[in-house]
Amino acid sequence: SELEGTVFLNRLKAFAAKGSKVKFFHLGGELSSYLRSVKEFRLLEYEQGDAALLRELLRKGEFVQDNENDSEVIVHSAEIAIAKVPGNRASTAPDHLMRLFSYNHIMQQMGARGLVGEEGGEDSTLVEEAHKAYVVSPVSSLVVLETQKDYDRFDIKDQDNSLKNASFSANGAVPEPHEWALIILLAIVVVFVYLKVKI
């Protein structure tokens, strides 16, 4: 949105509309917001690693292949691929894997459409997928209110077949950073009191 109306963004949109991708090798630390956005919209054939890997790829004349499809997404930051496969029983995997899959699948399906703002960029099936997985994406948002009364007052209904909000008791849940700080502080106090009693 900060680049809206600039020559740079107009040229980027024109490039994206052609369905072209840029081969991109990331050597450094964290990606900038701009590069992260372009990558999430699948405008980059992305690979990351050190200089030795880059030299090896250049020597062989090879580059990473885009293996994503409708049932598999790649999460480069975690160095994993998540595949959605049909089964005959309910999954026991943690909720966050489905959320990761859904968010990346939405971005993959939107592709350049999302950046270009092309008609049909808000496909109803993508909105439905975001709703079921409870994820915020370019096609969806979440409303968070304080009490159930607030939801009732504004007539906001929850969907029965969605993942619902993440909860601490859910499989794979971890404490938030401030909760870790409290846990560590409590452990330090316990150790200090224990050592003081011993001495």
Short mmCIF file of C-alpha atoms in Angstrom, two decimals:
data_model
loop_
_atom_site.label_atom_id
_atom_site.label_comp_id
_atom_site.label_asym_id
_atom_site.label_seq_id
_atom_site.Cartn_x
_atom_site.Cartn_y
_atom_site.Cartn_z
CA SER A 1 0.00 0.00 0.00
CA GLU A 2 2.95 2.35 0.64
CA LEU A 3 4.07 1.88 -2.97
CA GLU A 4 0.59 2.36 -4.48
CA GLY A 5 0.67 4.60 -7.57
CA THR A 6 4.46 4.46 -7.99
CA VAL A 7 6.17 3.57 -11.26
CA PHE A 8 7.99 0.76 -9.42
CA LEU A 9 4.77 -0.95 -8.27
CA ASN A 10 3.12 -0.49 -11.66
CA ARG A 11 6.09 -2.21 -13.35
CA LEU A 12 6.08 -4.96 -10.71
CA LYS A 13 2.37 -5.58 -11.34
CA ALA A 14 2.95 -5.69 -15.10
CA PHE A 15 5.75 -8.23 -14.55
CA ALA A 16 3.57 -10.32 -12.20
CA ALA A 17 0.63 -10.28 -14.65
CA LYS A 18 2.79 -12.15 -17.21
CA GLY A 19 3.16 -15.06 -14.75
CA SER A 20 6.92 -14.59 -14.70
CA LYS A 21 9.08 -15.57 -11.72
CA VAL A 22 12.53 -14.42 -10.65
CA LYS A 23 15.16 -16.94 -9.59
CA PHE A 24 16.18 -15.74 -6.12
CA PHE A 25 18.90 -17.14 -3.84
CA HIS A 26 18.89 -15.80 -0.29
CA LEU A 27 22.28 -15.74 1.46
CA GLY A 28 21.62 -13.54 4.45
CA GLY A 29 19.51 -13.21 7.57
CA GLU A 30 15.88 -12.17 7.54
CA LEU A 31 14.08 -11.08 4.38
CA SER A 32 12.82 -7.51 4.16
CA SER A 33 9.04 -6.96 4.26
CA TYR A 34 9.05 -6.28 0.52
CA LEU A 35 10.90 -9.49 -0.38
CA ARG A 36 8.80 -11.53 2.05
CA SER A 37 5.60 -10.23 0.40
CA VAL A 38 6.86 -10.91 -3.12
CA LYS A 39 7.92 -14.39 -2.04
CA GLU A 40 4.55 -15.14 -0.39
CA PHE A 41 2.77 -14.15 -3.60
CA ARG A 42 4.96 -16.79 -5.32
CA LEU A 43 6.78 -14.37 -7.64
CA LEU A 44 10.17 -15.84 -6.69
CA GLU A 45 11.69 -19.22 -7.41
CA TYR A 46 13.23 -19.16 -3.96
CA GLU A 47 16.24 -20.97 -2.51
CA GLN A 48 18.28 -20.18 0.59
CA GLY A 49 21.63 -21.32 1.90
CA ASP A 50 25.27 -20.36 2.17
CA ALA A 51 27.83 -19.29 -0.45
CA ALA A 52 29.06 -22.88 -0.86
CA LEU A 53 25.57 -24.07 -1.89
CA LEU A 54 25.22 -21.13 -4.29
CA ARG A 55 28.60 -21.94 -5.89
CA GLU A 56 27.59 -25.59 -6.23
CA LEU A 57 24.26 -24.67 -7.90
CA LEU A 58 26.04 -22.28 -10.29
CA ARG A 59 28.70 -24.91 -11.09
CA LYS A 60 26.00 -27.48 -11.94
CA GLY A 61 23.81 -24.93 -13.73
CA GLU A 62 20.83 -25.97 -11.59
CA PHE A 63 18.24 -24.10 -9.59
CA VAL A 64 15.41 -25.06 -7.29
CA GLN A 65 12.23 -26.40 -8.90
CA ASP A 66 8.85 -25.09 -7.77
CA ASN A 67 7.25 -28.30 -6.48
CA GLU A 68 4.18 -26.70 -4.92
CA ASN A 69 0.79 -27.82 -6.12
CA ASP A 70 -2.81 -27.84 -4.95
CA SER A 71 -2.09 -30.37 -2.19
CA GLU A 72 1.47 -29.42 -1.17
CA VAL A 73 3.02 -26.16 0.02
CA ILE A 74 6.57 -25.24 0.99
CA VAL A 75 7.39 -23.22 4.11
CA HIS A 76 10.95 -22.06 3.40
CA SER A 77 11.50 -20.43 6.80
CA ALA A 78 10.91 -23.79 8.52
CA GLU A 79 12.54 -25.79 5.69
CA ILE A 80 9.49 -28.06 5.42
CA ALA A 81 6.86 -29.06 2.93
CA ILE A 82 3.32 -29.74 4.13
CA ALA A 83 1.14 -32.09 2.09
CA LYS A 84 -2.61 -32.49 2.42
CA VAL A 85 -3.55 -36.07 1.59
CA PRO A 86 -6.94 -37.78 1.76
CA GLY A 87 -7.40 -40.29 4.54
CA ASN A 88 -10.10 -42.40 6.09
CA ARG A 89 -9.76 -41.08 9.67
CA ALA A 90 -9.40 -37.77 11.45
CA SER A 91 -5.91 -36.32 11.66
CA THR A 92 -4.07 -36.21 14.98
CA ALA A 93 -1.59 -33.58 13.76
CA PRO A 94 -1.38 -30.25 15.63
CA ASP A 95 -3.80 -27.51 14.50
CA HIS A 96 -0.98 -25.15 13.58
CA LEU A 97 0.07 -27.43 10.68
CA MET A 98 -3.36 -27.02 9.10
CA ARG A 99 -3.19 -23.25 9.67
CA LEU A 100 0.28 -23.13 8.05
CA PHE A 101 -0.91 -25.22 5.12
CA SER A 102 -4.05 -23.13 4.61
CA TYR A 103 -2.30 -19.75 4.75
CA ASN A 104 0.42 -20.85 2.31
CA HIS A 105 -2.12 -22.58 0.06
CA ILE A 106 -4.19 -19.38 -0.12
CA MET A 107 -1.09 -17.36 -1.03
CA GLN A 108 -0.04 -19.97 -3.59
CA GLN A 109 -3.51 -20.01 -5.20
CA MET A 110 -3.70 -16.20 -5.28
CA GLY A 111 -0.20 -15.93 -6.72
CA ALA A 112 0.31 -12.86 -8.85
CA ARG A 113 -3.46 -12.17 -8.78
CA GLY A 114 -3.10 -11.01 -5.18
CA LEU A 115 -0.37 -8.53 -6.00
CA VAL A 116 -1.92 -7.33 -9.24
CA GLY A 117 -5.36 -6.94 -7.64
CA GLU A 118 -6.91 -8.73 -10.59
CA GLU A 119 -10.65 -9.43 -10.64
CA GLY A 120 -11.36 -12.74 -8.96
CA GLY A 121 -8.49 -12.23 -6.52
CA GLU A 122 -10.93 -12.95 -3.69
CA ASP A 123 -12.08 -16.40 -4.71
CA SER A 124 -14.90 -17.62 -2.44
CA THR A 125 -13.19 -21.02 -2.02
CA LEU A 126 -10.09 -19.27 -0.64
CA VAL A 127 -12.23 -17.22 1.74
CA GLU A 128 -13.91 -20.44 2.90
CA GLU A 129 -10.52 -22.13 3.40
CA ALA A 130 -9.28 -19.19 5.49
CA HIS A 131 -12.47 -19.27 7.54
CA LYS A 132 -12.18 -23.00 8.25
CA ALA A 133 -8.51 -22.71 9.27
CA TYR A 134 -9.06 -19.51 11.27
CA VAL A 135 -6.25 -17.63 9.52
CA VAL A 136 -5.81 -14.00 8.58
CA SER A 137 -4.85 -13.62 4.93
CA PRO A 138 -5.28 -11.12 2.07
CA VAL A 139 -8.79 -12.56 1.55
CA SER A 140 -9.85 -12.87 5.19
CA SER A 141 -9.77 -11.29 8.61
CA LEU A 142 -10.76 -12.30 12.12
CA VAL A 143 -12.95 -10.44 14.58
CA VAL A 144 -11.85 -10.81 18.19
CA LEU A 145 -14.22 -9.53 20.87
CA GLU A 146 -13.94 -9.69 24.65
CA THR A 147 -16.98 -11.73 25.67
CA GLN A 148 -19.56 -14.06 24.17
CA LYS A 149 -22.16 -11.34 24.82
CA ASP A 150 -20.32 -9.10 22.33
CA TYR A 151 -20.50 -11.80 19.65
CA ASP A 152 -24.21 -12.27 20.36
CA ARG A 153 -24.88 -8.51 20.30
CA PHE A 154 -23.30 -8.13 16.83
CA ASP A 155 -24.81 -11.43 15.63
CA ILE A 156 -21.41 -12.96 14.81
CA LYS A 157 -21.79 -16.71 14.45
CA ASP A 158 -18.99 -19.24 14.67
CA GLN A 159 -18.65 -21.84 11.95
CA ASP A 160 -19.09 -25.38 13.24
CA ASN A 161 -16.50 -27.05 11.00
CA SER A 162 -13.60 -24.64 11.60
CA LEU A 163 -10.45 -25.11 13.66
CA LYS A 164 -11.65 -22.40 16.07
CA ASN A 165 -9.22 -20.27 18.01
CA ALA A 166 -5.86 -21.77 18.98
CA SER A 167 -5.86 -22.78 22.62
CA PHE A 168 -3.11 -23.47 25.11
CA SER A 169 -4.38 -27.02 25.62
CA ALA A 170 -4.24 -27.81 21.89
CA ASN A 171 -1.69 -30.30 20.63
CA GLY A 172 1.51 -28.47 19.65
CA ALA A 173 0.66 -25.29 21.57
CA VAL A 174 3.55 -23.43 23.20
CA PRO A 175 3.58 -20.55 25.69
CA GLU A 176 3.76 -16.98 24.42
CA PRO A 177 7.05 -15.05 24.97
CA HIS A 178 5.68 -13.21 28.02
CA GLU A 179 4.56 -16.56 29.47
CA TRP A 180 8.09 -17.94 28.95
CA ALA A 181 9.46 -14.90 30.80
CA LEU A 182 7.15 -15.60 33.76
CA ILE A 183 8.08 -19.29 33.77
CA ILE A 184 11.80 -18.47 33.77
CA LEU A 185 11.34 -15.80 36.47
CA LEU A 186 9.41 -18.28 38.64
CA ALA A 187 12.13 -20.91 38.16
CA ILE A 188 14.83 -18.41 39.21
CA VAL A 189 12.85 -17.47 42.35
CA VAL A 190 12.34 -21.14 43.26
CA VAL A 191 16.06 -21.90 42.82
CA PHE A 192 17.03 -18.79 44.82
CA VAL A 193 14.68 -19.68 47.72
CA TYR A 194 15.86 -23.31 47.66
CA LEU A 195 19.55 -22.30 47.79
CA LYS A 196 18.88 -19.72 50.54
CA VAL A 197 17.16 -22.38 52.68
CA LYS A 198 20.05 -24.83 52.10
CA ILE A 199 22.65 -22.28 53.24
#
